Short mmCIF file of C-alpha atoms in Angstrom, two decimals:
data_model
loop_
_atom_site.label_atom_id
_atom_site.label_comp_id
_atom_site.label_asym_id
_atom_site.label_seq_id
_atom_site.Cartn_x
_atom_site.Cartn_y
_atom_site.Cartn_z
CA UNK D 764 -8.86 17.47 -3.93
CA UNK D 765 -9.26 18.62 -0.38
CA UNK D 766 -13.00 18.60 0.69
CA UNK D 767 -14.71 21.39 2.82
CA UNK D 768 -15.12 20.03 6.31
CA UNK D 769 -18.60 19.58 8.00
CA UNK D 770 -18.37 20.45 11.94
CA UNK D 771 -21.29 20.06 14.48
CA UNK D 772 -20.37 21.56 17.54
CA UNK D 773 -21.58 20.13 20.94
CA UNK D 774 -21.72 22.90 24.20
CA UNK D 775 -20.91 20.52 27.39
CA UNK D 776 -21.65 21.97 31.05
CA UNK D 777 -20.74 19.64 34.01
CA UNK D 778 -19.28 16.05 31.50
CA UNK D 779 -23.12 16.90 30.13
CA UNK D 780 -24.64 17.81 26.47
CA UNK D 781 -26.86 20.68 27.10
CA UNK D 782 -27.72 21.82 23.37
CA UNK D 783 -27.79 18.07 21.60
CA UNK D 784 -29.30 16.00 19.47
CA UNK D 785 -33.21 15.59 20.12
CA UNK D 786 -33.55 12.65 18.98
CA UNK D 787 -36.67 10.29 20.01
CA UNK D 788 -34.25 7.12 20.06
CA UNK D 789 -31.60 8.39 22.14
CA UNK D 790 -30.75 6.67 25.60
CA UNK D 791 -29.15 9.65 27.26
CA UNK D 792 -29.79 12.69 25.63
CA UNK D 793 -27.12 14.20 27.57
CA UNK D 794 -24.40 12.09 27.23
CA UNK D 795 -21.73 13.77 24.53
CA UNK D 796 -19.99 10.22 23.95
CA UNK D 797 -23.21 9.06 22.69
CA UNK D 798 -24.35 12.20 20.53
CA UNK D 799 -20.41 12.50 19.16
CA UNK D 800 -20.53 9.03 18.08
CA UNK D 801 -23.93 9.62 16.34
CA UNK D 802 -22.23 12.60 14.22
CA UNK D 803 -19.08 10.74 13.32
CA UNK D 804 -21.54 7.84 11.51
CA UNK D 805 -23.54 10.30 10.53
CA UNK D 806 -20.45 11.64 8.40
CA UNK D 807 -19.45 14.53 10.38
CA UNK D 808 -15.72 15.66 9.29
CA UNK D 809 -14.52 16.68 12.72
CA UNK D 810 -16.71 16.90 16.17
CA UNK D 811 -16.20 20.35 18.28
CA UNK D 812 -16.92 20.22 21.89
CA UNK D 813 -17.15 22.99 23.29
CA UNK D 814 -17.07 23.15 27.65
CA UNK D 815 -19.10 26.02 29.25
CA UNK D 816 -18.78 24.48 32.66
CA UNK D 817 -18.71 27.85 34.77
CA UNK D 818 -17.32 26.29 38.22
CA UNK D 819 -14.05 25.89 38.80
CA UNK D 820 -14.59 22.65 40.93
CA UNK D 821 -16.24 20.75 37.95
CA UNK D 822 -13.89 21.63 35.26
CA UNK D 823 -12.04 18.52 35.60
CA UNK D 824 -15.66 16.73 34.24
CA UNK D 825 -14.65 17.49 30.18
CA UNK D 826 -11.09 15.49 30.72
CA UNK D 827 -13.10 12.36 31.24
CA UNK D 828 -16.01 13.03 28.45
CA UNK D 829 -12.63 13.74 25.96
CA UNK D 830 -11.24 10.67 27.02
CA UNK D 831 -14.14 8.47 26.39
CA UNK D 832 -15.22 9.99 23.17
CA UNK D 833 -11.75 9.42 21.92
CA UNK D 834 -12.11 5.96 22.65
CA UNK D 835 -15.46 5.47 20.63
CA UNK D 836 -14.58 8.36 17.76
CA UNK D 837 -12.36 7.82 14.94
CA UNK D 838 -12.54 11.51 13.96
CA UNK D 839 -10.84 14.49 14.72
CA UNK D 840 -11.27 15.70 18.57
CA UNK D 841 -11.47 19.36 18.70
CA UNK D 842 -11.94 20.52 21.83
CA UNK D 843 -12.48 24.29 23.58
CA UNK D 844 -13.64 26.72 26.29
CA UNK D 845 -11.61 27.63 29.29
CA UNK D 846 -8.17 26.45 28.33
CA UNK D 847 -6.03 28.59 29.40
CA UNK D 848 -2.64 27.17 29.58
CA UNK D 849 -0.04 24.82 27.63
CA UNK D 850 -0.84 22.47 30.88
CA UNK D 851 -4.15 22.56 30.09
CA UNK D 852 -3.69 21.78 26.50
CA UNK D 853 -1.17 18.93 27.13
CA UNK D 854 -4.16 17.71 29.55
CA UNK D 855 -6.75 17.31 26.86
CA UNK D 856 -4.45 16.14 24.11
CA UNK D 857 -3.04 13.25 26.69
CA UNK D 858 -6.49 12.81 26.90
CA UNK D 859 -7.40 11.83 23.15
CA UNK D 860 -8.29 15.45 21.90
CA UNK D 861 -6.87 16.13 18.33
CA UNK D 862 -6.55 19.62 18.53
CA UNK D 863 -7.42 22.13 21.48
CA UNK D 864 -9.34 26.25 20.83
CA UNK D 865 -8.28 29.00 22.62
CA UNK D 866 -9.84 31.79 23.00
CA UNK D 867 -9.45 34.72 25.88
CA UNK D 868 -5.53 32.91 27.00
CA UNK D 869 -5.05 33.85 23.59
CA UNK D 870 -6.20 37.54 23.60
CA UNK D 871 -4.59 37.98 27.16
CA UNK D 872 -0.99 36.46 26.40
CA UNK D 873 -0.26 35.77 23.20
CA UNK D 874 3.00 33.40 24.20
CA UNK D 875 0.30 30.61 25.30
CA UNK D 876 -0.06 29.92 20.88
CA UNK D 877 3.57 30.47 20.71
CA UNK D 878 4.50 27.84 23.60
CA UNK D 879 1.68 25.53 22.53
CA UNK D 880 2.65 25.72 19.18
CA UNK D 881 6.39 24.68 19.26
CA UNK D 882 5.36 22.35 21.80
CA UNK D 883 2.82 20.04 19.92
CA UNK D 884 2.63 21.30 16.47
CA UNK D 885 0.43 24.03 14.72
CA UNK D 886 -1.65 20.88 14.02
CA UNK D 887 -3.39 20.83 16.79
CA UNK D 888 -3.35 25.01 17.87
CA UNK D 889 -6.90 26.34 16.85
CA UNK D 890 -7.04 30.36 17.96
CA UNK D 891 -11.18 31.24 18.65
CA UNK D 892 -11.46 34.58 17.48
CA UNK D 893 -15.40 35.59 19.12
CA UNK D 894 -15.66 39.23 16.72
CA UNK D 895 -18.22 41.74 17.08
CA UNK D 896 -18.49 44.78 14.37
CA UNK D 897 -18.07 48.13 15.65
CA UNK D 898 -18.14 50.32 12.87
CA UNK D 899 -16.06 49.52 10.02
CA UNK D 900 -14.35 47.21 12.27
CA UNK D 901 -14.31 43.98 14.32
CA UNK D 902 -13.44 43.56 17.69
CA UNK D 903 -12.18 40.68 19.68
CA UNK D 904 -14.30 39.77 22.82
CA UNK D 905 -13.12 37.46 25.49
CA UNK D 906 -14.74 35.72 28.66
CA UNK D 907 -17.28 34.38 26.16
CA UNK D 908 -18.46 37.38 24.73
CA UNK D 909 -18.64 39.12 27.77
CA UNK D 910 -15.54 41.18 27.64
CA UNK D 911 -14.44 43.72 24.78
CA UNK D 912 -10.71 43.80 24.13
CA UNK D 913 -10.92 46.29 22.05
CA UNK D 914 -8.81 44.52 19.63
CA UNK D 915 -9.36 44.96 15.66
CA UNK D 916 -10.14 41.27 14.76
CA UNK D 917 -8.15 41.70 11.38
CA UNK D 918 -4.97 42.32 12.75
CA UNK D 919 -5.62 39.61 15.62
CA UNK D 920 -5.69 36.84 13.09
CA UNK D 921 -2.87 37.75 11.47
CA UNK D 922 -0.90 37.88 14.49
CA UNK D 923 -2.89 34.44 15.96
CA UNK D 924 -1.16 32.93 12.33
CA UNK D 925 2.30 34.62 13.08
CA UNK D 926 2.36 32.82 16.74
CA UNK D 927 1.69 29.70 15.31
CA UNK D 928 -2.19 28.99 15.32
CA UNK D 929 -2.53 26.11 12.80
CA UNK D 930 -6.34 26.95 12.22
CA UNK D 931 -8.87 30.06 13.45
CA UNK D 932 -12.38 29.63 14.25
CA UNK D 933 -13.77 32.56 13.98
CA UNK D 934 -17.49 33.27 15.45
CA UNK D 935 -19.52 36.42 14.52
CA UNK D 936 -21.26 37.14 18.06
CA UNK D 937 -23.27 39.54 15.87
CA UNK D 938 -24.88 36.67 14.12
CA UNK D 939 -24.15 34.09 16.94
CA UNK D 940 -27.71 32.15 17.96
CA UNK D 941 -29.69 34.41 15.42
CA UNK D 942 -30.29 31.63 12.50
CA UNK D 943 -29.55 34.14 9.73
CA UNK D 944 -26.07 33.24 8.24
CA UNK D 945 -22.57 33.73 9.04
CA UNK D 946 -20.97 37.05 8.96
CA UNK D 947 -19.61 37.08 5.40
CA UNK D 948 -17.41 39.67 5.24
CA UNK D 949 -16.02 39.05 8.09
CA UNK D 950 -15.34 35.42 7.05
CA UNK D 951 -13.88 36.80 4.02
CA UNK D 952 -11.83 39.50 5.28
CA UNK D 953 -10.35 37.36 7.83
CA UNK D 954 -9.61 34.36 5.61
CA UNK D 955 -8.12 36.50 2.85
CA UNK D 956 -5.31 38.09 5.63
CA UNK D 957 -4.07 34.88 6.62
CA UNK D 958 -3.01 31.95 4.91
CA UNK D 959 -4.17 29.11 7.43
CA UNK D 960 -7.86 27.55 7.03
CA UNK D 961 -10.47 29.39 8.55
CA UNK D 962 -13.67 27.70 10.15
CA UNK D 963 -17.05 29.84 9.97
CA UNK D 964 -18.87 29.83 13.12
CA UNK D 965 -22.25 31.24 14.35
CA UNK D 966 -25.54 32.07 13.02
CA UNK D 967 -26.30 29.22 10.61
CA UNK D 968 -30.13 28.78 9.94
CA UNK D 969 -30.10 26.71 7.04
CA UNK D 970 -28.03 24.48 4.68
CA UNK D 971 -27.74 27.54 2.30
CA UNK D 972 -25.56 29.68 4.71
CA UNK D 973 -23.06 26.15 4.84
CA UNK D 974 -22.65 26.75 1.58
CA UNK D 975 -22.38 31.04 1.44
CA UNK D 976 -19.85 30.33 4.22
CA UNK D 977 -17.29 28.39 2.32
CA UNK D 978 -18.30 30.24 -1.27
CA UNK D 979 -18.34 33.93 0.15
CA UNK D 980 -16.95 33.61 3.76
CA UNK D 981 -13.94 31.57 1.32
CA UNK D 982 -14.37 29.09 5.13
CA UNK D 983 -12.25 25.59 4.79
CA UNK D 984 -14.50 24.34 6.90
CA UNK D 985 -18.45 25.19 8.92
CA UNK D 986 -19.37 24.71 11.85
CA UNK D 987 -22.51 24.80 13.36
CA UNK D 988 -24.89 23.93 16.44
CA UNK D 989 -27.96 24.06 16.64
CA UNK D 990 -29.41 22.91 12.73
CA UNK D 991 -28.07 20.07 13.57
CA UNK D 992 -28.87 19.47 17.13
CA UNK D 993 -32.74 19.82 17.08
CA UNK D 994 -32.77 17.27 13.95
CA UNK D 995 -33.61 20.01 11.61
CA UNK D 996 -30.81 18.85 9.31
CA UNK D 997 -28.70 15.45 9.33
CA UNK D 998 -24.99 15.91 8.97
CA UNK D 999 -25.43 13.65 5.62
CA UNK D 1000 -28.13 15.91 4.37
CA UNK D 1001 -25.86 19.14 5.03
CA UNK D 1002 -23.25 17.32 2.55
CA UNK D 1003 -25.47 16.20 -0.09
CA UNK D 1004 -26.47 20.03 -0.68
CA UNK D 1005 -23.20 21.31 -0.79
CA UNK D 1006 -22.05 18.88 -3.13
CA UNK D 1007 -25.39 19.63 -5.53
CA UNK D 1008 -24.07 23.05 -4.91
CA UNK D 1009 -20.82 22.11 -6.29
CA UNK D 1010 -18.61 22.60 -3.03
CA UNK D 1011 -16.67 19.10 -2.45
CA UNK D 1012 -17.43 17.37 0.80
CA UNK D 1013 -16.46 13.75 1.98
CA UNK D 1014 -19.06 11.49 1.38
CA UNK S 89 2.00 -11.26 19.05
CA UNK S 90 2.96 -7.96 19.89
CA UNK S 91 2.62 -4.35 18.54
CA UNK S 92 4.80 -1.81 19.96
CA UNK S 93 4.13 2.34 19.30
CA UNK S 94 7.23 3.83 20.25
CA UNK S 95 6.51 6.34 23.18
CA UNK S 96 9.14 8.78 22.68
CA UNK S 97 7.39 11.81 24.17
CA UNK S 98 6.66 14.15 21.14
CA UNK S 99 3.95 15.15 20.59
CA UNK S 100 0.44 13.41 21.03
CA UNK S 101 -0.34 9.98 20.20
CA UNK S 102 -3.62 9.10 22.10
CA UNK S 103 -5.77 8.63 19.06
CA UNK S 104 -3.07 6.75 17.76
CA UNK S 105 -3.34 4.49 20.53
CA UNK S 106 -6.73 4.66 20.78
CA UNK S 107 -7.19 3.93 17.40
CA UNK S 108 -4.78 0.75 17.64
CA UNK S 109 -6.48 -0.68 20.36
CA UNK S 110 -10.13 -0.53 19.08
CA UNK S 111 -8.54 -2.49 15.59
CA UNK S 112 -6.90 -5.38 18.09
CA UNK S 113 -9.69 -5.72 20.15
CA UNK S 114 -7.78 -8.13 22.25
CA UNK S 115 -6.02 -10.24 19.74
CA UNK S 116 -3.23 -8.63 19.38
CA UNK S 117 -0.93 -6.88 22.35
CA UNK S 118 -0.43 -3.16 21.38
CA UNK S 119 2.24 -1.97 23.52
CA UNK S 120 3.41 1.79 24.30
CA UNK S 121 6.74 2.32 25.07
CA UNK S 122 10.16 4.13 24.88
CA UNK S 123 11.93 0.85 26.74
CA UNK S 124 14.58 -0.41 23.58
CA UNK S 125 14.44 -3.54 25.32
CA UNK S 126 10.84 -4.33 24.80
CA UNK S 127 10.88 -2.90 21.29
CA UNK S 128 13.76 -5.22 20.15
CA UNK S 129 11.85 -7.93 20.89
CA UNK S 130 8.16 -7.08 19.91
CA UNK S 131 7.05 -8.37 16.10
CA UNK S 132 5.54 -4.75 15.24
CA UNK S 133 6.40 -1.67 15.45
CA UNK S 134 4.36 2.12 14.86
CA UNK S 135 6.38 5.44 15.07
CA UNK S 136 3.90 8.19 15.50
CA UNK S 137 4.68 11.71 14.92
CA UNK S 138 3.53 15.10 15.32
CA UNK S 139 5.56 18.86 15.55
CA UNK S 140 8.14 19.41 13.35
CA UNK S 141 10.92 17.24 11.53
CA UNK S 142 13.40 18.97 14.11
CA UNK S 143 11.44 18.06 17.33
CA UNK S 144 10.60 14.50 16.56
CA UNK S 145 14.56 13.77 15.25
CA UNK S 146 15.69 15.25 18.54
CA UNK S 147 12.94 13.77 20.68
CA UNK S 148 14.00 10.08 19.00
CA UNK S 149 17.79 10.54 19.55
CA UNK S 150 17.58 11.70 23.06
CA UNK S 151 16.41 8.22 24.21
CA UNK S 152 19.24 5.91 24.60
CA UNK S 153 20.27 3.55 21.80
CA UNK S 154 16.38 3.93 20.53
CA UNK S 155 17.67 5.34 16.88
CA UNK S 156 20.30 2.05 16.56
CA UNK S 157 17.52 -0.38 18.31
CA UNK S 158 14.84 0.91 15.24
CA UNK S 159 17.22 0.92 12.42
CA UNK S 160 18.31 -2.77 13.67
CA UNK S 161 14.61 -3.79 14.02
CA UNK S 162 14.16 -2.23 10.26
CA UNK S 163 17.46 -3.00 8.33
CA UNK S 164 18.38 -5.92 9.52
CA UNK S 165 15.62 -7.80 11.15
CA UNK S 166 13.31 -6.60 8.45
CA UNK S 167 10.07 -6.26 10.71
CA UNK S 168 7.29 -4.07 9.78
CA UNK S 169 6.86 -0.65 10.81
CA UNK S 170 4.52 2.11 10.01
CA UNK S 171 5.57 5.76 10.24
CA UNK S 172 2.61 7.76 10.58
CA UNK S 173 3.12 11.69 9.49
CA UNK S 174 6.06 13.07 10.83
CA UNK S 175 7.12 9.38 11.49
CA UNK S 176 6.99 8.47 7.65
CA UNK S 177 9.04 12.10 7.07
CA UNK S 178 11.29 11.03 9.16
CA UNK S 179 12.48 7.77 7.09
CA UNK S 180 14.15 10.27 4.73
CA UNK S 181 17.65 11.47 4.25
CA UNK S 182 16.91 15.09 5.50
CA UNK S 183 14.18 17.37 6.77
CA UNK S 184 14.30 21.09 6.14
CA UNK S 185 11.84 21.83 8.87
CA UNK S 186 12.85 24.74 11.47
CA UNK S 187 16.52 24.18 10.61
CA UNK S 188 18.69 20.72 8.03
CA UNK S 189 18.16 17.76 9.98
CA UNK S 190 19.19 14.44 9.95
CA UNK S 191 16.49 12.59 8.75
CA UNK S 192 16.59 8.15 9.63
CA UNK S 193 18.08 7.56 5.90
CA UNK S 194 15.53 4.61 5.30
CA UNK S 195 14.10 5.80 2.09
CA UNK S 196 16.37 8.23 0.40
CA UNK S 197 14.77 11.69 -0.06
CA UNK S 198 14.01 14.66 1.56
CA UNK S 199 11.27 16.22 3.58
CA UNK S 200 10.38 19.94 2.15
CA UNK S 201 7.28 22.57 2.47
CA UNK S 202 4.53 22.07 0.78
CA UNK S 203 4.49 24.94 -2.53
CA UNK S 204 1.46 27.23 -1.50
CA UNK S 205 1.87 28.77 -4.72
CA UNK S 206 2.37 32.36 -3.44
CA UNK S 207 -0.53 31.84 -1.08
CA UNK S 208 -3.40 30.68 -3.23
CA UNK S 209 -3.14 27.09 -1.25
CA UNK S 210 -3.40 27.50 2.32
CA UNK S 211 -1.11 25.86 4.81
CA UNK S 212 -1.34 23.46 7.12
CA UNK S 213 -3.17 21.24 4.43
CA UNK S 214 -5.95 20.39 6.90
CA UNK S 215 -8.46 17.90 6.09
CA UNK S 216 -9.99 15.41 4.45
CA UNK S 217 -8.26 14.32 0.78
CA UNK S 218 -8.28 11.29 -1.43
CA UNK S 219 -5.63 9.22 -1.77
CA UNK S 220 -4.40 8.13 -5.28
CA UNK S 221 -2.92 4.57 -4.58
CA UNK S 222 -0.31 3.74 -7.33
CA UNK S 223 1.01 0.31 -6.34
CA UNK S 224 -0.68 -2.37 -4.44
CA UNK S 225 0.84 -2.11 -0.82
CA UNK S 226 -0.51 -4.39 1.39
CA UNK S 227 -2.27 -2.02 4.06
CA UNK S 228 -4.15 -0.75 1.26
CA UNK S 229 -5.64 -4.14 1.08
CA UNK S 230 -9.39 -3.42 0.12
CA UNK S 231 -8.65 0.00 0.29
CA UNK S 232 -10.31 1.55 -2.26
CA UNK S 233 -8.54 3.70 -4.82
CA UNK S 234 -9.91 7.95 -4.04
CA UNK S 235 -10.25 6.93 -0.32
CA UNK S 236 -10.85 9.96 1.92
CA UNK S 237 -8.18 10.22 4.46
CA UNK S 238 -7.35 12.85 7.22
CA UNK S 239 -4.64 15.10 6.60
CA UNK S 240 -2.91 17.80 8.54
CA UNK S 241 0.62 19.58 7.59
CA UNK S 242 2.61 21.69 5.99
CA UNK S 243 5.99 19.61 4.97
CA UNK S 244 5.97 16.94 2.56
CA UNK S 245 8.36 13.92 1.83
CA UNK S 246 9.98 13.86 -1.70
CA UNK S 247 11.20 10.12 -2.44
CA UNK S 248 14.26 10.02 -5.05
CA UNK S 249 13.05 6.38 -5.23
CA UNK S 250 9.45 6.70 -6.82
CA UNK S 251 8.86 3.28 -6.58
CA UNK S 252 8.59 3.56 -3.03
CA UNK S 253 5.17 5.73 -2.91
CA UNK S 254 2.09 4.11 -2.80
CA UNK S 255 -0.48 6.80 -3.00
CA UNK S 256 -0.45 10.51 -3.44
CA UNK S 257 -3.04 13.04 -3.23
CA UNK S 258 -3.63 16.30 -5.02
CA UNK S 259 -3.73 19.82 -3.22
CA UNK S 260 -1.15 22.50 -4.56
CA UNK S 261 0.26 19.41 -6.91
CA UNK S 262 0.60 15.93 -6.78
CA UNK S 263 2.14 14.91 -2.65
CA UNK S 264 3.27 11.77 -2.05
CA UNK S 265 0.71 10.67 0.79
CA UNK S 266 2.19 6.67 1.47
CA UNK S 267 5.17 5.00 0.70
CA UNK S 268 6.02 1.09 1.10
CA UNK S 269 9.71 -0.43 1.11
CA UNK S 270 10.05 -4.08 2.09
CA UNK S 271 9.12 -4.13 5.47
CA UNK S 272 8.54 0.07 5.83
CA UNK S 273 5.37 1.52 5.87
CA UNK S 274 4.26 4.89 5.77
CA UNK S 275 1.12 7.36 5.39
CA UNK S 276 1.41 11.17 5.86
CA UNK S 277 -2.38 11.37 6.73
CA UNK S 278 -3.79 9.98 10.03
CA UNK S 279 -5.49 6.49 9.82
CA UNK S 280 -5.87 6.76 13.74
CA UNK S 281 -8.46 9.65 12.44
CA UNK S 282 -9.65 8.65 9.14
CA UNK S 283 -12.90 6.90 10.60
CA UNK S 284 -13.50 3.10 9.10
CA UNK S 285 -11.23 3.35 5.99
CA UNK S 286 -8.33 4.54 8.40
CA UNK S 287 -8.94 1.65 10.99
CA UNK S 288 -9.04 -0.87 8.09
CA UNK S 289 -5.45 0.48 7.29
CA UNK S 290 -4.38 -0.31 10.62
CA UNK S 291 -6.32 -3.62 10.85
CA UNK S 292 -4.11 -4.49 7.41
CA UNK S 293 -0.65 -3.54 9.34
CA UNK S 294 -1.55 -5.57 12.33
CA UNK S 295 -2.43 -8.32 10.36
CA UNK S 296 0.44 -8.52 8.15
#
């Protein structure tokens, strides 16, 4: 039976952690080979970086942190933020990254998914769909949440799945960084339109939104930041409840 | 002694690599290369694969005498190789992804998409599974039976010869996840990513 996948998400600035693991016992707190390798012991299904490094002169810094984690990780490598061409993506999957997010290249020219697709495989094509409710209705936002596209979120999945997109994350910017739970019917909406997994992203608080995410949000996988990072839950904990909850996990 | 993962520019095999090189430490040579020269003569040899059926047949062929070097290292040398994912599809007869291809013929069958059942299973199967072994191959050498292994795809291989699988796991039914012939080896999940179990896998093919 396939299990529900676990994935802690790391936000790297400059080659450097800056939400992470707090933990007493850690050399370099910022150092994302370190705090990845800590998550795949610790059981994690997948590791997520995500790069927020705003310069253009430093954006070189998350090829070499891929590269190295890949070396020390036997997990899958998903890597996002600021891709935005196939170059790019061949870049950071010559580099050891499993499978590479895109986000606003996405919105902006859908062709990206389609090249990328045919060119390495669905496998490794995850579309990040950041939705905000307006209304009845979600719409896409781009530039990290700064830009709205005006695009129903819906419709954008289905046509992220029709280029090619082997998996969507989609993040609720609505519930993004508030602690109160994913955005279940969007999760739900979303993951009943297409037929590739979905992974539930932002506003987890507590182990039982994991599990309302893949019951409700019908999520193949979770991902989440910040329970995680400040040591309020272990990775290992996190599966243990689902599975009392009856969702299967890998343990 | 030498192990050689044929380079043969589709797709991306860095964790493959990767995952290789942690396993031999530096006992063993792990080699990456297209050259037919250095693969005819190396004791070893992985075929990687990732895209579709189509892409990785055409990728393979359009390297010089690579196709007639493999099937000489296979068929009538009768070293060990391990097909990983679209490199175990490719041992069959035919693939049916993107358009019929041509398939290496090494283990008669055919390579189809996975039933979704209408849409109730979705597609790429993407994750972790367990694997159902069914005959003792030797990578599975304290492997234990319901193993958790990394998946991701959407075609499967269909042996006619069933005593060629090894494992299966269970999504929308019962896929064939390994097979073992004589010398050929083959998983449809990813032991470069399957954490310890997957590296033990690889540390049982090197050691053969």
């Amino acid at each position: 039976m396939l299990k529900n996948r676990i994935i802690p998400c790391l936000d790297v600035k400059n080659g450097r952690v800056v939400k992470g693991i707090n933990f007493v016992d850690l050399k370099d707190a910022g150092d994302p080979v370190e705090q990845a390798k800590i998550y795949s012991d610790g059981g994690a299904d997948e590791i997520c970086f995500l790069d927020i490094t705003a310069s253009n002169e430093n954006r070189d810094t998350i090829y070499e942190v891929v590269e190295k984690t890949s070396k020390k990780c036997f997990v899958p490598l998903t890597v996002g933020g600021g891709v935005r061409s196939v170059d790019d993506i061949n870049k950071l999957l010559n580099c050891g990254a499993d499978k590479v997010s895109i986000n606003t290249a996405a919105v902006e020219n859908s062709k990206v998914v389609v090249d990328s697709s045919k060119k390495f495989g669905s496998q490794c094509v995850v579309v990040a769909i950041d939705a905000k409710k307006n209304g009845d209705k979600w719409e896409v936002f781009t530039h990290g949440g700064r830009n709205n596209s005006g695009i129903d979120a819906l419709e954008y999945a289905k046509k992220m799945e029709d280029s090619g997109a082997g998996e969507l994350l989609v993040t609720s910017m609505d519930r993004d960084g508030t602690q109160v739970g994913y955005d279940i019917e969007l999760m739900s909406k979303i993951s009943s339109k297409v037929n590739i997994p979905l992974i539930a992203s932002g506003g987890v608080g507590n182990l039982d939104h994991l599990v309302e995410g893949i019951k409700s949000g019908k999520a193949s996988a979770v991902l989440a930041a910040s329970i995680f990072h400040y040591g309020k839950y272990s990775v290992k904990e996190a599966k243990q409840y689902l599975e009392s909850k009856g969702i299967p996990v890998r343990t | 002694m030498n192990v050689t993962i044929v380079d043969y520019k589709s797709g991306n095999i860095s964790s493959v690599i990767n995952s290789f090189k942690e396993v031999a430490e530096n006992k063993v040579k792990i080699e990456v290369t297209s050259d037919v020269s250095k693969i005819k003569s190396t004791d070893k040899v992985v075929l990687p694969g990732q895209g579709s059926f189509k892409s990785c047949v055409d990728a393979l062929q359009s390297i010089k005498g690579l196709v007639d070097c493999l099937n000489e290292f296979v068929m009538n040398k009768k070293k060990p190789l391990l097909g990983i994912c679209v490199g175990l599809q490719m041992f069959a007869d035919v693939g049916y992804e993107e358009s019929e291809t041509k398939g290496l013929g090494w283990i008669s069958g055919k390579v189809t998409k996975i039933d979704n059942q209408n849409g109730k299973y979705k597609l790429p199967h993407i994750g972790w599974n367990q694997i159902n072994i069914v005959k003792g191959s030797k990578i599975f050498k304290d492997i234990k039976d319901k193993s958790h292994m990394y998946f991701v795809h959407s075609y499967e291989f269909v042996p006619t010869d069933k005593n060629s699988i090894s494992a299966t796991t269970d999504y929308s039914s019962k896929h064939v996840c390994a097979v073992e012939k004589e010398n050929i080896f083959g998983t449809q999940f990813h032991p470069e990513k399957s954490d310890k179990t997957g590296l033990k896998i690889i540390n049982n093919f090197i050691n053969l």
